[in-house]
């Protein structure tokens, strides 16, 4: 090997302690040591972030290794390669000479190469009469062979860290999906709980996720999200156990049927189905923003225009229970979804359910909803939920042609067990959190 002596760089390049250390390490290579140079190069690519080298520097190193004629780097052979800058440029896809010099200097600086400069700074080789290399000047690959074990270990650590990061991201994605769907289900089914606080904590943890993450950053966020999911599940399971203990209301409650026909003296316009239709009403999706209320739907389009979360109920209707329609949602959630109704409360504010019901009576008149339609909604949904529906309709009044007819249709669907208030509220919460800017 050409590493028997310590060499200093040619010209004005200064000798550094790092160069001296690299040459000293290269001298410790055992004559029996060997490694596949391309396997070693793959380890270098994996360990690149911790070795402090760029991808361009690695491409230069790849070109240098390609000039070594054998696949195995062996400790008992000369490991000096001596290509000219022109040859190196060709094997690095036309890299400029100044760029080559910069990356070669970086490889020497991190101790992956050592320079073996000739007296005049040129790279060349002297051969004996048999053609064997006697003396070569260029770049020595001996440090690579000497550090092969270290590079393999660092590459394994980087790979393990990358896999850990990937698994943590997958777990965070699953936990986020679980929390969002559990909160939505609880609101839709009217379960009691601090759902607004849970959603606020969830949003806080999601906003803390960085664009470029590490396992150390993601670990506490994942732990907080898993703890929140566990708390939500406990809250829901406790209520489900209580419900099961009390019995299934679907089998024990008597079916309620309204024997009073709709009044013929309504003040609001009525929905009129087209000829040949089945009389079902096409609804406006509050989160979609399209004014579809007041139009009919034919039998060939059974699910068009359904309120979010209600399509499955249309396909498989279930009879309402006596307790479900009368469970009001948290007042804070209602006001967050429908802030437009707040100024119509007593004194321009709403501090309780009584204030909301008072404001709903005022807004009902503004929307031209007849007293009979509102009374019917209070009878079926309960006074709190009826006031909530009025607030939702008022929030999207610009997209609804007939507020009274829309309320009557929602009431009829609630009687059949086909309407849930939770998805409507959540759609308005999301719409108010991300308002749509209209050009014009």
XYZ file of C-alpha atoms in Angstrom:
440
model
C 0.000 0.000 0.000
C 0.993 3.613 -0.526
C 0.181 4.590 3.052
C 3.552 3.784 4.611
C 4.515 7.437 4.923
C 2.651 10.592 5.924
C 2.302 12.964 2.968
C 1.568 16.669 2.952
C -0.505 18.482 0.318
C 1.027 20.168 -2.705
C 1.243 23.919 -3.181
C -0.529 26.374 -0.919
C -2.934 23.858 0.551
C -2.310 23.686 4.305
C -1.834 20.502 6.273
C -4.513 19.967 8.927
C -4.817 17.707 11.925
C -7.807 16.043 10.253
C -5.644 15.052 7.259
C -3.012 13.721 9.615
C -5.619 11.701 11.542
C -7.057 10.249 8.309
C -3.635 9.130 7.141
C -2.914 7.632 10.560
C -6.207 5.675 10.433
C -5.423 4.456 6.908
C -2.102 3.035 8.154
C -3.949 0.787 10.615
C -5.739 -1.184 7.886
C -5.026 -4.891 8.187
C -3.613 -6.579 5.050
C -6.397 -9.177 5.326
C -9.173 -6.533 5.427
C -11.510 -6.325 2.450
C -14.951 -4.974 1.590
C -17.151 -4.770 -1.485
C -16.735 -1.202 -2.690
C -20.328 -0.856 -3.973
C -21.794 -2.244 -0.767
C -19.639 0.277 1.077
C -20.943 3.017 -1.218
C -24.566 2.082 -0.383
C -23.714 2.359 3.305
C -22.262 5.797 2.618
C -25.495 6.863 0.910
C -27.523 5.724 3.935
C -25.163 7.358 6.453
C -24.783 10.589 4.474
C -26.846 12.810 6.866
C -24.609 11.904 9.828
C -21.347 11.991 7.903
C -21.882 15.590 6.860
C -21.422 15.171 3.110
C -23.630 16.249 0.235
C -25.137 14.109 -2.478
C -22.909 15.834 -5.054
C -19.822 14.900 -3.044
C -21.058 11.302 -3.010
C -21.355 11.322 -6.802
C -17.712 12.445 -7.010
C -16.726 9.639 -4.620
C -18.662 7.185 -6.763
C -16.682 8.301 -9.803
C -13.376 7.907 -7.916
C -14.321 4.405 -6.767
C -15.178 3.448 -10.346
C -11.522 4.063 -11.287
C -10.426 1.340 -8.886
C -10.291 -1.750 -11.134
C -11.467 -4.389 -8.640
C -14.796 -4.825 -6.866
C -13.151 -5.601 -3.515
C -11.112 -2.996 -1.648
C -8.296 -5.076 -0.153
C -5.784 -4.003 2.473
C -2.859 -5.765 0.779
C -3.178 -3.815 -2.467
C -2.629 -0.252 -3.521
C -5.782 1.808 -3.036
C -4.684 4.981 -4.822
C -6.681 6.176 -7.846
C -5.223 8.830 -10.111
C -7.781 10.105 -12.675
C -7.395 13.547 -14.159
C -10.014 16.208 -13.581
C -11.169 15.796 -17.187
C -11.806 12.075 -16.655
C -13.568 12.755 -13.368
C -15.766 15.364 -15.036
C -16.857 12.815 -17.651
C -17.857 10.275 -14.989
C -19.719 12.905 -12.953
C -21.871 13.877 -15.939
C -19.936 16.969 -16.895
C -19.402 18.508 -13.449
C -17.364 21.728 -13.614
C -13.733 21.541 -12.529
C -14.159 24.124 -9.768
C -17.097 22.123 -8.391
C -15.023 18.938 -8.529
C -12.254 20.544 -6.509
C -14.720 21.761 -3.889
C -16.304 18.329 -3.399
C -12.929 16.560 -3.378
C -11.791 18.917 -0.634
C -14.993 18.127 1.319
C -14.361 14.376 1.058
C -10.816 14.855 2.323
C -12.074 17.106 5.128
C -14.493 14.472 6.510
C -11.813 11.785 6.324
C -13.191 9.589 3.533
C -10.173 10.227 1.255
C -6.554 11.179 1.698
C -4.413 13.035 -0.795
C -1.178 11.520 -1.992
C 0.290 14.396 -3.943
C 3.274 14.089 -6.265
C 6.224 16.514 -6.196
C 4.594 18.616 -8.946
C 0.977 18.126 -7.810
C 0.031 15.949 -10.800
C -1.738 12.609 -10.537
C 0.113 9.745 -12.162
C 1.548 6.264 -11.632
C 4.963 4.635 -12.111
C 5.051 0.998 -13.145
C 7.861 -1.547 -13.116
C 8.981 -3.680 -16.081
C 6.296 -6.259 -15.353
C 3.564 -3.574 -15.459
C 2.922 -3.633 -11.748
C 2.230 -0.329 -9.969
C 5.329 0.851 -8.221
C 4.310 4.278 -7.046
C 1.025 6.155 -7.529
C -0.022 9.713 -6.766
C -3.666 10.767 -6.491
C -6.401 9.970 -3.956
C -6.168 7.029 -1.557
C -9.302 4.998 -0.765
C -7.632 3.457 2.284
C -9.672 5.582 4.793
C -12.847 4.058 3.342
C -11.585 0.556 4.026
C -10.353 1.540 7.485
C -13.745 3.076 8.431
C -15.948 0.446 6.754
C -17.212 -0.960 10.075
C -18.017 2.524 11.418
C -19.826 3.499 8.208
C -21.903 0.305 8.282
C -22.941 0.985 11.897
C -23.924 4.587 11.162
C -25.905 3.464 8.102
C -27.813 0.940 10.220
C -28.624 3.640 12.803
C -29.894 6.036 10.124
C -32.033 3.291 8.586
C -33.512 2.346 11.966
C -34.268 6.002 12.736
C -35.968 6.454 9.365
C -38.148 3.367 9.920
C -39.021 4.565 13.427
C -40.038 7.961 12.059
C -42.168 6.299 9.390
C -43.966 4.128 11.972
C -44.577 7.102 14.258
C -46.081 9.077 11.396
C -48.358 6.158 10.547
C -49.488 5.860 14.183
C -50.181 9.602 14.385
C -52.261 9.397 11.206
C -54.326 6.523 12.639
C -54.835 8.235 16.013
C -55.872 11.500 14.311
C -58.424 9.629 12.219
C -59.792 7.817 15.297
C -60.200 11.022 17.325
C -61.924 12.946 14.521
C -64.397 10.150 13.777
C -65.122 9.429 17.448
C -65.941 13.086 18.168
C -68.137 13.283 15.078
C -69.987 10.082 16.079
C -70.524 11.290 19.634
C -71.969 14.606 18.449
C -74.145 12.902 15.870
C -75.607 10.474 18.426
C -76.018 13.134 21.104
C -73.663 11.678 23.702
C -72.839 13.825 26.707
C -69.239 14.948 27.086
C -66.752 17.802 26.790
C -66.518 17.416 23.026
C -65.519 21.018 22.367
C -62.600 20.687 24.800
C -61.563 17.412 23.189
C -61.646 18.982 19.742
C -59.655 22.016 20.969
C -56.963 19.753 22.441
C -56.889 17.735 19.229
C -56.442 20.877 17.117
C -53.664 22.097 19.414
C -51.677 18.879 19.024
C -52.190 18.777 15.251
C -50.962 22.365 14.872
C -47.813 21.410 16.820
C -46.796 18.902 14.133
C -43.747 20.313 12.305
C -43.204 20.131 8.576
C -39.822 18.410 9.077
C -40.169 16.036 12.022
C -37.867 13.844 14.072
C -38.767 10.967 16.424
C -37.863 13.165 19.402
C -40.407 15.820 18.317
C -43.170 13.387 17.388
C -42.959 11.201 20.512
C -44.680 13.635 22.967
C -47.294 14.632 20.355
C -48.144 10.974 19.715
C -48.381 10.295 23.457
C -50.743 13.256 23.946
C -52.979 12.189 21.036
C -53.161 8.587 22.290
C -54.075 9.798 25.778
C -56.814 12.006 24.302
C -58.185 9.090 22.271
C -58.223 6.920 25.406
C -60.137 9.604 27.327
C -62.707 9.942 24.527
C -63.184 6.174 24.334
C -63.713 5.899 28.100
C -66.320 8.675 27.998
C -68.205 6.987 25.152
C -67.953 3.464 26.592
C -69.368 4.554 29.942
C -72.447 6.019 28.272
C -72.890 2.977 26.042
C -72.747 0.684 29.087
C -75.393 2.811 30.833
C -77.604 2.655 27.746
C -77.290 -1.123 27.497
C -78.059 -1.502 31.209
C -81.241 0.558 30.862
C -82.402 -1.575 27.918
C -82.805 -0.942 24.231
C -85.236 1.914 23.753
C -85.936 0.843 20.169
C -87.705 -2.271 21.467
C -89.312 -0.925 24.651
C -90.604 2.491 23.641
C -93.925 2.982 21.889
C -93.809 4.516 18.442
C -94.990 8.122 18.350
C -97.201 9.076 15.454
C -98.577 12.522 14.861
C -102.282 12.347 14.041
C -102.629 16.061 13.371
C -102.458 16.916 9.689
C -100.420 19.875 8.520
C -102.269 23.145 8.759
C -103.590 24.512 5.484
C -103.130 28.108 6.642
C -99.329 28.154 6.663
C -97.633 31.435 5.870
C -94.507 29.912 4.301
C -94.318 28.533 0.713
C -94.862 24.800 0.423
C -92.640 22.267 -1.337
C -94.475 20.950 -4.395
C -93.159 17.693 -5.915
C -93.103 17.313 -9.693
C -95.513 14.964 -11.428
C -94.270 11.397 -11.338
C -92.121 12.063 -8.233
C -92.439 10.196 -5.002
C -93.088 13.318 -2.958
C -89.734 13.215 -1.166
C -87.975 16.511 -0.693
C -84.537 17.402 -2.002
C -82.538 19.216 0.694
C -79.776 21.673 0.599
C -76.531 20.421 2.146
C -75.600 23.135 4.616
C -71.897 22.571 4.145
C -72.100 22.531 0.344
C -73.572 25.992 -0.073
C -75.905 25.162 -3.008
C -79.517 26.363 -2.854
C -81.368 23.180 -3.655
C -84.279 23.681 -1.264
C -87.650 23.987 -2.924
C -86.836 21.598 -5.800
C -88.241 18.107 -6.134
C -86.469 14.790 -6.575
C -87.491 11.884 -8.723
C -87.516 8.247 -7.741
C -84.396 7.603 -9.839
C -82.300 9.846 -7.535
C -82.951 8.652 -3.987
C -79.874 10.123 -2.290
C -79.232 13.370 -4.158
C -78.826 16.464 -1.960
C -78.916 14.688 1.400
C -77.725 16.487 4.502
C -74.185 15.354 5.494
C -74.301 12.186 7.558
C -77.903 11.308 6.579
C -77.420 9.187 3.454
C -76.970 5.932 5.347
C -80.086 6.711 7.370
C -82.075 7.178 4.162
C -81.106 3.695 3.051
C -81.722 2.082 6.447
C -84.213 4.221 8.401
C -84.611 3.465 12.059
C -87.513 4.505 14.264
C -86.738 7.399 16.621
C -86.627 6.795 20.333
C -88.353 8.954 22.857
C -85.114 10.157 24.434
C -82.960 10.871 21.389
C -84.692 13.924 19.884
C -84.773 15.782 23.205
C -81.051 15.748 23.980
C -79.701 19.235 23.239
C -76.175 19.728 22.006
C -73.779 21.929 24.003
C -74.794 25.567 23.734
C -71.188 26.573 23.026
C -71.127 24.270 19.999
C -74.411 25.746 18.716
C -73.174 29.325 19.043
C -69.866 28.427 17.403
C -71.747 26.923 14.462
C -74.402 29.688 14.256
C -72.937 33.029 15.384
C -75.422 35.026 13.252
C -78.241 34.474 15.747
C -76.342 35.894 18.751
C -77.285 39.590 18.165
C -80.986 38.630 18.293
C -80.792 37.396 21.883
C -81.947 39.570 24.825
C -79.584 42.514 25.088
C -77.724 41.418 21.933
C -76.210 38.331 23.598
C -77.069 34.691 24.337
C -75.997 33.304 27.694
C -78.360 30.336 28.051
C -80.874 28.120 26.317
C -83.751 30.459 27.235
C -81.981 33.308 25.421
C -81.460 31.102 22.360
C -85.133 30.081 22.270
C -86.145 33.746 22.560
C -83.856 34.647 19.674
C -85.239 31.711 17.652
C -88.784 33.127 17.966
C -87.570 36.477 16.628
C -85.620 34.877 13.782
C -88.566 32.576 12.952
C -90.670 35.609 12.098
C -87.873 37.071 9.987
C -87.612 33.811 8.033
C -91.405 33.723 7.471
C -91.702 30.385 9.284
C -95.282 29.835 10.438
C -96.021 29.293 14.132
C -97.502 25.866 13.373
C -94.266 24.699 11.674
C -92.164 25.863 14.615
C -94.536 24.310 17.176
C -94.410 21.028 15.320
C -90.572 21.147 15.342
C -90.595 21.812 19.105
C -92.936 18.851 19.633
C -90.776 16.411 17.633
C -87.240 17.711 18.271
C -87.658 19.388 21.620
C -87.572 23.174 22.196
C -83.776 23.393 22.454
C -83.119 21.402 19.279
C -85.888 23.240 17.417
C -84.235 26.548 18.323
C -80.915 25.083 17.175
C -82.385 24.110 13.800
C -83.799 27.639 13.378
C -80.312 29.025 14.132
C -78.783 26.709 11.503
C -81.379 27.702 8.895
C -80.807 31.396 9.684
C -77.040 30.873 9.339
C -77.560 29.675 5.748
C -80.733 31.596 4.959
C -79.228 33.050 1.797
C -79.072 29.548 0.311
C -82.555 28.304 1.296
C -85.578 29.274 -0.770
C -88.291 28.317 1.743
C -87.199 28.239 5.379
C -90.640 27.099 6.591
C -90.900 24.272 4.091
C -87.330 23.220 4.892
C -88.143 23.137 8.644
C -91.276 21.049 8.039
C -89.333 18.568 5.959
C -86.607 18.241 8.604
C -89.323 17.674 11.213
C -90.935 14.898 9.145
C -87.536 13.257 8.657
C -86.834 13.485 12.404
C -90.121 11.682 13.063
C -88.943 8.852 10.802
C -85.508 8.730 12.432
C -83.766 9.986 9.256
C -82.401 13.294 10.552
C -79.519 13.947 12.960
C -78.561 17.427 14.060
C -74.896 16.651 14.815
C -73.558 16.553 11.215
C -75.366 19.823 10.417
C -73.699 21.574 13.365
C -70.249 20.173 12.582
C -70.563 21.219 8.939
C -71.310 24.799 10.033
C -68.467 24.725 12.575
C -66.040 23.742 9.817
C -67.505 26.326 7.442
C -67.083 29.109 10.018
C -63.558 27.944 10.858
C -62.548 28.143 7.183
C -64.722 30.805 5.518
C -64.878 30.735 1.738
C -63.769 33.950 0.072
C -65.914 34.778 -2.916
C -64.549 36.786 -5.802
C -66.597 39.652 -6.926
